Amino acid sequence: MHDALFQPISIGAIDCPNRIFMAPLTRGRAHVPGFVPTEMMQTYYRQRAGAGLIISEATGISVEGLGWPSAPGIWSAEQVEGWKPVTDAVHQADGRIVMQLWHMGRIVHPDFLGGEAPVSASATTAPGHAHTPTGRKDYEPARALSVEEIARVVEDYRKAAANAKEAGFDGVQLHGANGYLVDQFLRRSTNLREDEYGGSAQNRARFLDEVLGALVDVWGADRVGVRLSPNGETQGCDDPDPVETFGAAARVVEKHKLAFLELRQPGPEGTFGNTGVPQQDAHIRQLYSGPLVLNSDYGAADGAQDVASGRCDAVSFGRPFISNPDLPDRIRQDAEFAPNVNVPQSWYLPGAAGYIDYPTLAEQRAG
């Protein structure tokens, strides 16, 4: 019924058996202190290895860049060793997995930084509240990275990419979306710089360009992807001319000939509530010639329709994969999706409940 989703596709050097990708989902199950992957995470990812491609949960590239309780990192040897059994589990189940590399920028609360201010493109403050180990707290002002520090952050990305390779991943995806550091450089509301990293859309895309260059140096372009969110405000990050801004970003992605570009395209009821914001994928499709993956608020029918029509080459499903570890099987059989239980409480809390205890369709029918 949804045949378009079950056609194989090559994403650069990665051969995917279907076009039902697992979107990155922060779940907060790593060990603290240390932000090290746990045995439970091996089970979680192995259960979902039927996805055409798993994009891992956002993973911190450095202490400076990670501000989410119990999210994993990839800057230490201990973290690399913790990830190895996860990638092994996915591969043993005939799956494919790339790591999403994450620097949160101004979204990191000083509580994660020993009281130091977070960093960003410019000295701005995110709206709302941060999740910290001791509860919700207001975000605090970020300081602007110097040009020399920007070069150091690019090297942090390079080291993280090398660590991801050592950990056994099939590639990496740069998190350039959702109001985090790369997005903070891209958009005018958060990039107030007057040097070579600010001003024009091309200058604001310079950081994206340099980071992608570092990742490609490590992996080759055919195993590097990026996620962008070109539609509307997200975590206080916005731009008056998204066509110009994300057109410049798409040209950078095309320049590097990346394996894939994933766009977060929230619908009217999306997490960030971008109601009425025009979708930018058609414009970006004209500028980027590689595989395009669309994400957010998709069901099986509209996902299959967008792939069949050529609007995109694959669809990444997020929340449906939480409670449906066998999501591709359910779509193939046109079965009803299992609902998320205790959501959002179980999205980020520690423990197996709402994480690895969802039955497959076969287990459900067996009773």
mmCIF file of C-alpha atoms in Angstrom:
data_model
loop_
_atom_site.group_PDB
_atom_site.id
_atom_site.type_symbol
_atom_site.label_atom_id
_atom_site.label_comp_id
_atom_site.label_asym_id
_atom_site.label_seq_id
_atom_site.Cartn_x
_atom_site.Cartn_y
_atom_site.Cartn_z
ATOM 1 C CA MET A 1 0.000 0.000 0.000
ATOM 2 C CA HIS A 2 2.889 2.325 0.788
ATOM 3 C CA ASP A 3 5.259 0.882 -1.792
ATOM 4 C CA ALA A 4 7.225 4.097 -2.334
ATOM 5 C CA LEU A 5 8.575 3.861 1.210
ATOM 6 C CA PHE A 6 9.940 0.374 0.609
ATOM 7 C CA GLN A 7 12.117 1.105 -2.404
ATOM 8 C CA PRO A 8 15.828 0.845 -1.550
ATOM 9 C CA ILE A 9 17.934 3.996 -1.764
ATOM 10 C CA SER A 10 21.612 4.821 -1.566
ATOM 11 C CA ILE A 11 22.391 7.739 0.746
ATOM 12 C CA GLY A 12 25.889 8.442 -0.426
ATOM 13 C CA ALA A 13 27.885 5.309 0.423
ATOM 14 C CA ILE A 14 25.136 3.926 2.685
ATOM 15 C CA ASP A 15 22.712 1.497 1.039
ATOM 16 C CA CYS A 16 19.340 1.692 2.763
ATOM 17 C CA PRO A 17 16.744 -1.093 2.304
ATOM 18 C CA ASN A 18 13.800 1.291 2.701
ATOM 19 C CA ARG A 19 13.002 5.000 2.933
ATOM 20 C CA ILE A 20 11.574 4.946 6.447
ATOM 21 C CA PHE A 21 14.340 6.629 8.413
ATOM 22 C CA MET A 22 14.451 7.024 12.178
ATOM 23 C CA ALA A 23 14.775 10.688 13.070
ATOM 24 C CA PRO A 24 17.081 11.821 15.879
ATOM 25 C CA LEU A 25 15.270 11.592 19.212
ATOM 26 C CA THR A 26 16.725 12.874 22.477
ATOM 27 C CA ARG A 27 15.837 10.284 25.132
ATOM 28 C CA GLY A 28 18.140 11.053 28.092
ATOM 29 C CA ARG A 29 19.274 7.543 29.014
ATOM 30 C CA ALA A 30 23.073 8.014 29.188
ATOM 31 C CA HIS A 31 25.107 7.622 32.384
ATOM 32 C CA VAL A 32 25.784 10.722 34.448
ATOM 33 C CA PRO A 33 28.430 11.773 35.177
ATOM 34 C CA GLY A 34 30.265 11.074 31.974
ATOM 35 C CA PHE A 35 27.355 11.163 29.477
ATOM 36 C CA VAL A 36 28.248 7.584 28.487
ATOM 37 C CA PRO A 37 25.856 5.321 26.519
ATOM 38 C CA THR A 38 24.246 2.547 28.534
ATOM 39 C CA GLU A 39 23.410 -1.095 27.904
ATOM 40 C CA MET A 40 19.755 -0.094 27.683
ATOM 41 C CA MET A 41 20.603 2.066 24.677
ATOM 42 C CA GLN A 42 21.960 -1.018 22.899
ATOM 43 C CA THR A 43 18.524 -2.618 23.195
ATOM 44 C CA TYR A 44 16.703 0.544 22.140
ATOM 45 C CA TYR A 45 18.621 1.000 18.896
ATOM 46 C CA ARG A 46 18.719 -2.709 18.059
ATOM 47 C CA GLN A 47 14.924 -2.857 18.363
ATOM 48 C CA ARG A 48 14.657 -0.142 15.708
ATOM 49 C CA ALA A 49 17.255 -1.490 13.260
ATOM 50 C CA GLY A 50 14.541 -2.157 10.655
ATOM 51 C CA ALA A 51 14.640 1.539 9.771
ATOM 52 C CA GLY A 52 16.238 2.246 6.408
ATOM 53 C CA LEU A 53 18.659 4.437 8.344
ATOM 54 C CA ILE A 54 18.836 5.328 12.029
ATOM 55 C CA ILE A 55 19.956 8.871 12.804
ATOM 56 C CA SER A 56 21.103 8.733 16.405
ATOM 57 C CA GLU A 57 19.885 10.987 19.146
ATOM 58 C CA ALA A 58 21.714 14.313 19.245
ATOM 59 C CA THR A 59 25.146 13.676 20.762
ATOM 60 C CA GLY A 60 27.320 16.326 22.358
ATOM 61 C CA ILE A 61 30.644 17.059 20.671
ATOM 62 C CA SER A 62 32.152 18.647 23.792
ATOM 63 C CA VAL A 63 31.454 19.566 27.400
ATOM 64 C CA GLU A 64 30.840 23.119 26.198
ATOM 65 C CA GLY A 65 28.222 21.969 23.674
ATOM 66 C CA LEU A 66 26.084 19.609 25.764
ATOM 67 C CA GLY A 67 23.383 20.984 28.037
ATOM 68 C CA TRP A 68 20.803 18.218 28.321
ATOM 69 C CA PRO A 69 20.623 15.961 31.394
ATOM 70 C CA SER A 70 21.673 12.380 30.586
ATOM 71 C CA ALA A 71 22.165 12.975 26.849
ATOM 72 C CA PRO A 72 25.216 11.139 25.459
ATOM 73 C CA GLY A 73 28.487 12.632 24.310
ATOM 74 C CA ILE A 74 31.258 11.664 21.908
ATOM 75 C CA TRP A 75 34.275 13.648 23.151
ATOM 76 C CA SER A 76 35.821 11.086 25.551
ATOM 77 C CA ALA A 77 37.374 7.652 25.170
ATOM 78 C CA GLU A 78 34.840 6.296 27.655
ATOM 79 C CA GLN A 79 31.981 7.555 25.488
ATOM 80 C CA VAL A 80 33.515 5.994 22.367
ATOM 81 C CA GLU A 81 33.740 2.642 24.156
ATOM 82 C CA GLY A 82 30.140 3.045 25.337
ATOM 83 C CA TRP A 83 28.900 3.617 21.791
ATOM 84 C CA LYS A 84 30.699 0.614 20.281
ATOM 85 C CA PRO A 85 28.223 -2.003 21.617
ATOM 86 C CA VAL A 86 25.348 0.184 20.367
ATOM 87 C CA THR A 87 26.600 0.295 16.797
ATOM 88 C CA ASP A 88 27.499 -3.409 17.000
ATOM 89 C CA ALA A 89 23.938 -4.218 18.095
ATOM 90 C CA VAL A 90 22.464 -2.273 15.172
ATOM 91 C CA HIS A 91 24.794 -3.877 12.660
ATOM 92 C CA GLN A 92 24.138 -7.381 14.031
ATOM 93 C CA ALA A 93 20.449 -6.699 13.373
ATOM 94 C CA ASP A 94 21.325 -5.687 9.779
ATOM 95 C CA GLY A 95 20.733 -2.002 10.484
ATOM 96 C CA ARG A 96 22.560 1.217 9.597
ATOM 97 C CA ILE A 97 23.216 4.090 11.965
ATOM 98 C CA VAL A 98 24.775 7.548 11.677
ATOM 99 C CA MET A 99 25.567 9.810 14.611
ATOM 100 C CA GLN A 100 24.031 13.260 14.910
ATOM 101 C CA LEU A 101 26.687 15.710 16.139
ATOM 102 C CA TRP A 102 25.365 18.407 18.477
ATOM 103 C CA HIS A 103 26.566 21.704 19.907
ATOM 104 C CA MET A 104 23.738 23.499 21.676
ATOM 105 C CA GLY A 105 25.385 26.923 21.850
ATOM 106 C CA ARG A 106 23.388 29.383 23.931
ATOM 107 C CA ILE A 107 20.910 26.632 24.915
ATOM 108 C CA VAL A 108 23.499 25.233 27.367
ATOM 109 C CA HIS A 109 22.803 26.447 30.901
ATOM 110 C CA PRO A 110 25.807 27.551 33.002
ATOM 111 C CA ASP A 111 24.996 24.741 35.445
ATOM 112 C CA PHE A 112 26.540 22.368 32.871
ATOM 113 C CA LEU A 113 29.616 24.584 32.497
ATOM 114 C CA GLY A 114 30.757 25.087 36.075
ATOM 115 C CA GLY A 115 28.989 28.434 36.139
ATOM 116 C CA GLU A 116 30.598 29.760 32.950
ATOM 117 C CA ALA A 117 28.487 31.466 30.293
ATOM 118 C CA PRO A 118 27.451 29.441 27.236
ATOM 119 C CA VAL A 119 28.795 30.410 23.816
ATOM 120 C CA SER A 120 27.008 31.458 20.648
ATOM 121 C CA ALA A 121 27.437 33.436 17.451
ATOM 122 C CA SER A 122 26.615 36.611 19.402
ATOM 123 C CA ALA A 123 25.853 37.726 22.932
ATOM 124 C CA THR A 124 22.153 36.847 23.067
ATOM 125 C CA THR A 125 19.842 35.010 25.460
ATOM 126 C CA ALA A 126 17.458 32.217 24.531
ATOM 127 C CA PRO A 127 13.843 32.559 25.627
ATOM 128 C CA GLY A 128 12.239 30.122 28.024
ATOM 129 C CA HIS A 129 13.728 27.580 30.380
ATOM 130 C CA ALA A 130 16.592 25.108 30.344
ATOM 131 C CA HIS A 131 16.302 21.544 31.642
ATOM 132 C CA THR A 132 19.079 21.167 34.207
ATOM 133 C CA PRO A 133 19.960 18.371 36.664
ATOM 134 C CA THR A 134 18.333 20.449 39.411
ATOM 135 C CA GLY A 135 15.188 21.447 37.536
ATOM 136 C CA ARG A 136 14.026 24.092 35.070
ATOM 137 C CA LYS A 137 15.885 27.383 35.076
ATOM 138 C CA ASP A 138 15.833 30.496 32.915
ATOM 139 C CA TYR A 139 18.412 30.571 30.144
ATOM 140 C CA GLU A 140 21.305 32.929 30.802
ATOM 141 C CA PRO A 141 23.140 35.275 28.425
ATOM 142 C CA ALA A 142 25.624 33.708 26.040
ATOM 143 C CA ARG A 143 28.915 35.276 25.056
ATOM 144 C CA ALA A 144 30.045 35.616 21.459
ATOM 145 C CA LEU A 145 32.720 33.240 20.221
ATOM 146 C CA SER A 146 35.880 34.944 19.013
ATOM 147 C CA VAL A 147 37.220 34.075 15.559
ATOM 148 C CA GLU A 148 39.964 32.027 17.225
ATOM 149 C CA GLU A 149 37.400 30.163 19.317
ATOM 150 C CA ILE A 150 35.315 29.409 16.230
ATOM 151 C CA ALA A 151 38.331 27.609 14.768
ATOM 152 C CA ARG A 152 38.617 25.624 18.012
ATOM 153 C CA VAL A 153 34.923 24.634 17.867
ATOM 154 C CA VAL A 154 35.379 23.457 14.276
ATOM 155 C CA GLU A 155 38.199 21.238 15.543
ATOM 156 C CA ASP A 156 35.890 19.945 18.297
ATOM 157 C CA TYR A 157 33.513 18.834 15.551
ATOM 158 C CA ARG A 158 36.401 17.208 13.686
ATOM 159 C CA LYS A 159 37.477 15.241 16.769
ATOM 160 C CA ALA A 160 33.882 14.184 17.462
ATOM 161 C CA ALA A 161 33.532 12.949 13.887
ATOM 162 C CA ALA A 162 36.721 10.898 14.241
ATOM 163 C CA ASN A 163 35.439 9.486 17.535
ATOM 164 C CA ALA A 164 32.156 8.531 15.861
ATOM 165 C CA LYS A 165 34.125 6.634 13.224
ATOM 166 C CA GLU A 166 36.084 4.809 15.918
ATOM 167 C CA ALA A 167 32.795 3.975 17.666
ATOM 168 C CA GLY A 168 31.592 2.109 14.568
ATOM 169 C CA PHE A 169 28.994 4.450 13.084
ATOM 170 C CA ASP A 170 28.249 4.382 9.352
ATOM 171 C CA GLY A 171 28.507 8.153 9.042
ATOM 172 C CA VAL A 172 27.574 11.398 10.773
ATOM 173 C CA GLN A 173 24.898 14.052 10.527
ATOM 174 C CA LEU A 174 25.556 17.633 11.575
ATOM 175 C CA HIS A 175 22.759 19.068 13.705
ATOM 176 C CA GLY A 176 22.268 22.430 12.034
ATOM 177 C CA ALA A 177 18.648 22.908 13.087
ATOM 178 C CA ASN A 178 16.250 23.762 15.912
ATOM 179 C CA GLY A 179 17.984 26.845 17.299
ATOM 180 C CA TYR A 180 21.285 25.206 18.270
ATOM 181 C CA LEU A 181 24.765 26.565 17.530
ATOM 182 C CA VAL A 182 24.885 26.151 13.729
ATOM 183 C CA ASP A 183 21.371 27.611 13.478
ATOM 184 C CA GLN A 184 22.424 30.464 15.772
ATOM 185 C CA PHE A 185 25.105 31.377 13.232
ATOM 186 C CA LEU A 186 22.738 31.042 10.265
ATOM 187 C CA ARG A 187 19.871 33.268 11.409
ATOM 188 C CA ARG A 188 19.800 37.029 11.783
ATOM 189 C CA SER A 189 18.013 37.111 15.145
ATOM 190 C CA THR A 190 20.922 35.322 16.823
ATOM 191 C CA ASN A 191 23.839 36.334 14.578
ATOM 192 C CA LEU A 192 24.596 40.004 15.148
ATOM 193 C CA ARG A 193 28.239 39.752 14.133
ATOM 194 C CA GLU A 194 29.987 42.323 11.937
ATOM 195 C CA ASP A 195 32.985 40.193 10.957
ATOM 196 C CA GLU A 196 33.356 37.483 8.295
ATOM 197 C CA TYR A 197 30.852 35.263 10.157
ATOM 198 C CA GLY A 198 28.040 37.847 10.190
ATOM 199 C CA GLY A 199 26.078 40.180 7.983
ATOM 200 C CA SER A 200 25.298 38.592 4.611
ATOM 201 C CA ALA A 201 23.657 35.196 4.283
ATOM 202 C CA GLN A 202 26.887 33.867 2.780
ATOM 203 C CA ASN A 203 28.876 35.053 5.798
ATOM 204 C CA ARG A 204 26.350 33.630 8.228
ATOM 205 C CA ALA A 205 26.682 30.263 6.455
ATOM 206 C CA ARG A 206 30.490 30.343 6.808
ATOM 207 C CA PHE A 207 30.482 28.425 10.112
ATOM 208 C CA LEU A 208 28.264 25.734 8.573
ATOM 209 C CA ASP A 209 30.672 25.535 5.646
ATOM 210 C CA GLU A 210 33.747 25.154 7.856
ATOM 211 C CA VAL A 211 32.183 22.520 10.113
ATOM 212 C CA LEU A 212 30.981 20.468 7.145
ATOM 213 C CA GLY A 213 34.446 20.733 5.630
ATOM 214 C CA ALA A 214 35.915 19.235 8.816
ATOM 215 C CA LEU A 215 33.397 16.372 8.846
ATOM 216 C CA VAL A 216 34.013 15.622 5.176
ATOM 217 C CA ASP A 217 37.766 15.567 5.842
ATOM 218 C CA VAL A 218 37.182 12.773 8.368
ATOM 219 C CA TRP A 219 34.444 10.759 6.655
ATOM 220 C CA GLY A 220 34.280 11.708 3.002
ATOM 221 C CA ALA A 221 31.235 13.555 1.670
ATOM 222 C CA ASP A 222 29.380 10.312 0.954
ATOM 223 C CA ARG A 223 28.985 9.576 4.679
ATOM 224 C CA VAL A 224 28.095 13.067 5.936
ATOM 225 C CA GLY A 225 24.621 14.602 6.178
ATOM 226 C CA VAL A 226 23.114 17.687 7.782
ATOM 227 C CA ARG A 227 19.797 18.646 9.343
ATOM 228 C CA LEU A 228 18.327 22.125 8.855
ATOM 229 C CA SER A 229 15.035 23.669 10.021
ATOM 230 C CA PRO A 230 14.213 26.424 7.532
ATOM 231 C CA ASN A 231 10.650 27.167 8.583
ATOM 232 C CA GLY A 232 9.928 29.764 11.219
ATOM 233 C CA GLU A 233 11.126 30.509 14.739
ATOM 234 C CA THR A 234 12.649 27.767 16.883
ATOM 235 C CA GLN A 235 13.911 28.321 20.444
ATOM 236 C CA GLY A 236 14.046 32.051 19.760
ATOM 237 C CA CYS A 237 16.090 31.607 16.582
ATOM 238 C CA ASP A 238 14.465 33.281 13.577
ATOM 239 C CA ASP A 239 15.199 35.065 10.335
ATOM 240 C CA PRO A 240 13.260 37.683 8.336
ATOM 241 C CA ASP A 241 14.290 36.140 4.994
ATOM 242 C CA PRO A 242 14.455 32.344 5.287
ATOM 243 C CA VAL A 243 14.566 31.925 1.504
ATOM 244 C CA GLU A 244 17.819 33.901 1.337
ATOM 245 C CA THR A 245 19.298 32.431 4.521
ATOM 246 C CA PHE A 246 18.551 28.793 3.828
ATOM 247 C CA GLY A 247 19.256 29.203 0.159
ATOM 248 C CA ALA A 248 22.803 30.125 1.190
ATOM 249 C CA ALA A 249 22.895 27.107 3.516
ATOM 250 C CA ALA A 250 21.652 24.801 0.742
ATOM 251 C CA ARG A 251 24.383 26.081 -1.571
ATOM 252 C CA VAL A 252 26.953 25.138 1.065
ATOM 253 C CA VAL A 253 25.457 21.644 1.309
ATOM 254 C CA GLU A 254 25.560 21.339 -2.476
ATOM 255 C CA LYS A 255 29.160 22.569 -2.561
ATOM 256 C CA HIS A 256 30.207 19.712 -0.271
ATOM 257 C CA LYS A 257 28.130 17.128 -2.216
ATOM 258 C CA LEU A 258 26.810 15.682 1.039
ATOM 259 C CA ALA A 259 25.216 12.257 1.277
ATOM 260 C CA PHE A 260 21.869 13.696 2.388
ATOM 261 C CA LEU A 261 20.058 16.766 3.648
ATOM 262 C CA GLU A 262 17.277 16.367 6.222
ATOM 263 C CA LEU A 263 14.779 19.190 6.668
ATOM 264 C CA ARG A 264 12.614 19.528 9.706
ATOM 265 C CA GLN A 265 9.243 20.597 8.305
ATOM 266 C CA PRO A 266 6.821 21.032 11.208
ATOM 267 C CA GLY A 267 3.144 20.892 10.404
ATOM 268 C CA PRO A 268 0.471 23.044 12.076
ATOM 269 C CA GLU A 269 0.647 20.959 15.250
ATOM 270 C CA GLY A 270 4.432 20.531 15.214
ATOM 271 C CA THR A 271 6.566 20.767 18.330
ATOM 272 C CA PHE A 272 7.668 24.318 17.597
ATOM 273 C CA GLY A 273 4.238 25.417 16.377
ATOM 274 C CA ASN A 274 5.204 26.927 13.027
ATOM 275 C CA THR A 275 1.608 27.358 11.913
ATOM 276 C CA GLY A 276 1.218 29.043 8.558
ATOM 277 C CA VAL A 277 4.925 29.266 7.781
ATOM 278 C CA PRO A 278 5.623 28.489 4.107
ATOM 279 C CA GLN A 279 7.557 25.296 3.496
ATOM 280 C CA GLN A 280 11.012 25.841 2.012
ATOM 281 C CA ASP A 281 11.769 22.340 0.723
ATOM 282 C CA ALA A 282 10.810 23.092 -2.899
ATOM 283 C CA HIS A 283 13.221 26.044 -3.010
ATOM 284 C CA ILE A 284 16.001 24.027 -1.390
ATOM 285 C CA ARG A 285 15.310 21.124 -3.747
ATOM 286 C CA GLN A 286 16.313 23.421 -6.614
ATOM 287 C CA LEU A 287 19.654 24.215 -4.976
ATOM 288 C CA TYR A 288 20.678 20.847 -3.542
ATOM 289 C CA SER A 289 20.904 17.904 -5.930
ATOM 290 C CA GLY A 290 21.427 15.071 -3.437
ATOM 291 C CA PRO A 291 18.943 12.948 -1.463
ATOM 292 C CA LEU A 292 16.422 15.040 0.461
ATOM 293 C CA VAL A 293 14.843 13.683 3.643
ATOM 294 C CA LEU A 294 11.776 15.370 5.158
ATOM 295 C CA ASN A 295 10.767 15.061 8.791
ATOM 296 C CA SER A 296 8.052 15.941 11.269
ATOM 297 C CA ASP A 297 4.393 15.071 11.745
ATOM 298 C CA TYR A 298 4.347 12.444 9.003
ATOM 299 C CA GLY A 299 2.096 9.413 8.841
ATOM 300 C CA ALA A 300 2.522 6.454 6.519
ATOM 301 C CA ALA A 301 0.172 7.732 3.803
ATOM 302 C CA ASP A 302 1.507 11.280 3.437
ATOM 303 C CA GLY A 303 5.072 10.021 3.767
ATOM 304 C CA ALA A 304 4.561 7.567 0.918
ATOM 305 C CA GLN A 305 2.830 10.262 -1.136
ATOM 306 C CA ASP A 306 5.721 12.736 -0.759
ATOM 307 C CA VAL A 307 8.279 10.101 -1.744
ATOM 308 C CA ALA A 308 6.190 8.889 -4.687
ATOM 309 C CA SER A 309 5.675 12.446 -5.948
ATOM 310 C CA GLY A 310 9.377 13.231 -5.782
ATOM 311 C CA ARG A 311 8.980 15.929 -3.149
ATOM 312 C CA CYS A 312 11.559 14.024 -1.105
ATOM 313 C CA ASP A 313 13.616 10.842 -1.326
ATOM 314 C CA ALA A 314 12.930 9.508 2.180
ATOM 315 C CA VAL A 315 10.966 10.405 5.302
ATOM 316 C CA SER A 316 12.350 10.404 8.833
ATOM 317 C CA PHE A 317 9.840 9.456 11.501
ATOM 318 C CA GLY A 318 10.414 10.598 15.069
ATOM 319 C CA ARG A 319 7.756 10.059 17.716
ATOM 320 C CA PRO A 320 6.149 7.073 15.934
ATOM 321 C CA PHE A 321 9.444 5.203 16.407
ATOM 322 C CA ILE A 322 9.245 5.707 20.180
ATOM 323 C CA SER A 323 6.294 3.370 20.670
ATOM 324 C CA ASN A 324 6.679 1.370 17.445
ATOM 325 C CA PRO A 325 10.141 -0.224 17.404
ATOM 326 C CA ASP A 326 9.038 -2.184 14.322
ATOM 327 C CA LEU A 327 7.572 0.835 12.541
ATOM 328 C CA PRO A 328 8.499 -0.329 8.998
ATOM 329 C CA ASP A 329 6.710 -3.653 9.588
ATOM 330 C CA ARG A 330 3.605 -1.842 10.785
ATOM 331 C CA ILE A 331 3.629 0.435 7.748
ATOM 332 C CA ARG A 332 4.156 -2.512 5.385
ATOM 333 C CA GLN A 333 1.163 -4.319 6.910
ATOM 334 C CA ASP A 334 -0.904 -1.129 7.113
ATOM 335 C CA ALA A 335 -1.283 -1.769 10.830
ATOM 336 C CA GLU A 336 -2.288 0.846 13.349
ATOM 337 C CA PHE A 337 0.570 2.580 15.156
ATOM 338 C CA ALA A 338 0.847 1.853 18.854
ATOM 339 C CA PRO A 339 0.223 4.982 20.932
ATOM 340 C CA ASN A 340 2.886 6.561 23.096
ATOM 341 C CA VAL A 341 2.191 5.777 26.749
ATOM 342 C CA ASN A 342 3.075 8.222 29.550
ATOM 343 C CA VAL A 343 4.256 10.772 27.022
ATOM 344 C CA PRO A 344 5.948 13.170 27.367
ATOM 345 C CA GLN A 345 6.845 11.965 30.873
ATOM 346 C CA SER A 346 8.724 8.923 29.564
ATOM 347 C CA TRP A 347 10.502 10.710 26.715
ATOM 348 C CA TYR A 348 13.395 11.894 28.875
ATOM 349 C CA LEU A 349 13.148 10.128 32.227
ATOM 350 C CA PRO A 350 15.629 7.385 33.155
ATOM 351 C CA GLY A 351 14.591 3.741 33.090
ATOM 352 C CA ALA A 352 13.158 1.197 30.686
ATOM 353 C CA ALA A 353 9.524 2.311 30.955
ATOM 354 C CA GLY A 354 8.465 4.076 27.782
ATOM 355 C CA TYR A 355 11.853 3.342 26.250
ATOM 356 C CA ILE A 356 12.490 -0.346 25.504
ATOM 357 C CA ASP A 357 9.247 -1.932 26.734
ATOM 358 C CA TYR A 358 7.059 -1.315 23.667
ATOM 359 C CA PRO A 359 6.037 -4.602 21.965
ATOM 360 C CA THR A 360 6.395 -5.290 18.273
ATOM 361 C CA LEU A 361 3.280 -5.960 16.211
ATOM 362 C CA ALA A 362 4.016 -9.712 16.278
ATOM 363 C CA GLU A 363 4.415 -9.672 20.066
ATOM 364 C CA GLN A 364 1.256 -7.631 20.417
ATOM 365 C CA ARG A 365 -0.757 -10.064 18.328
ATOM 366 C CA ALA A 366 0.706 -13.049 20.181
ATOM 367 C CA GLY A 367 -0.765 -11.554 23.281
#
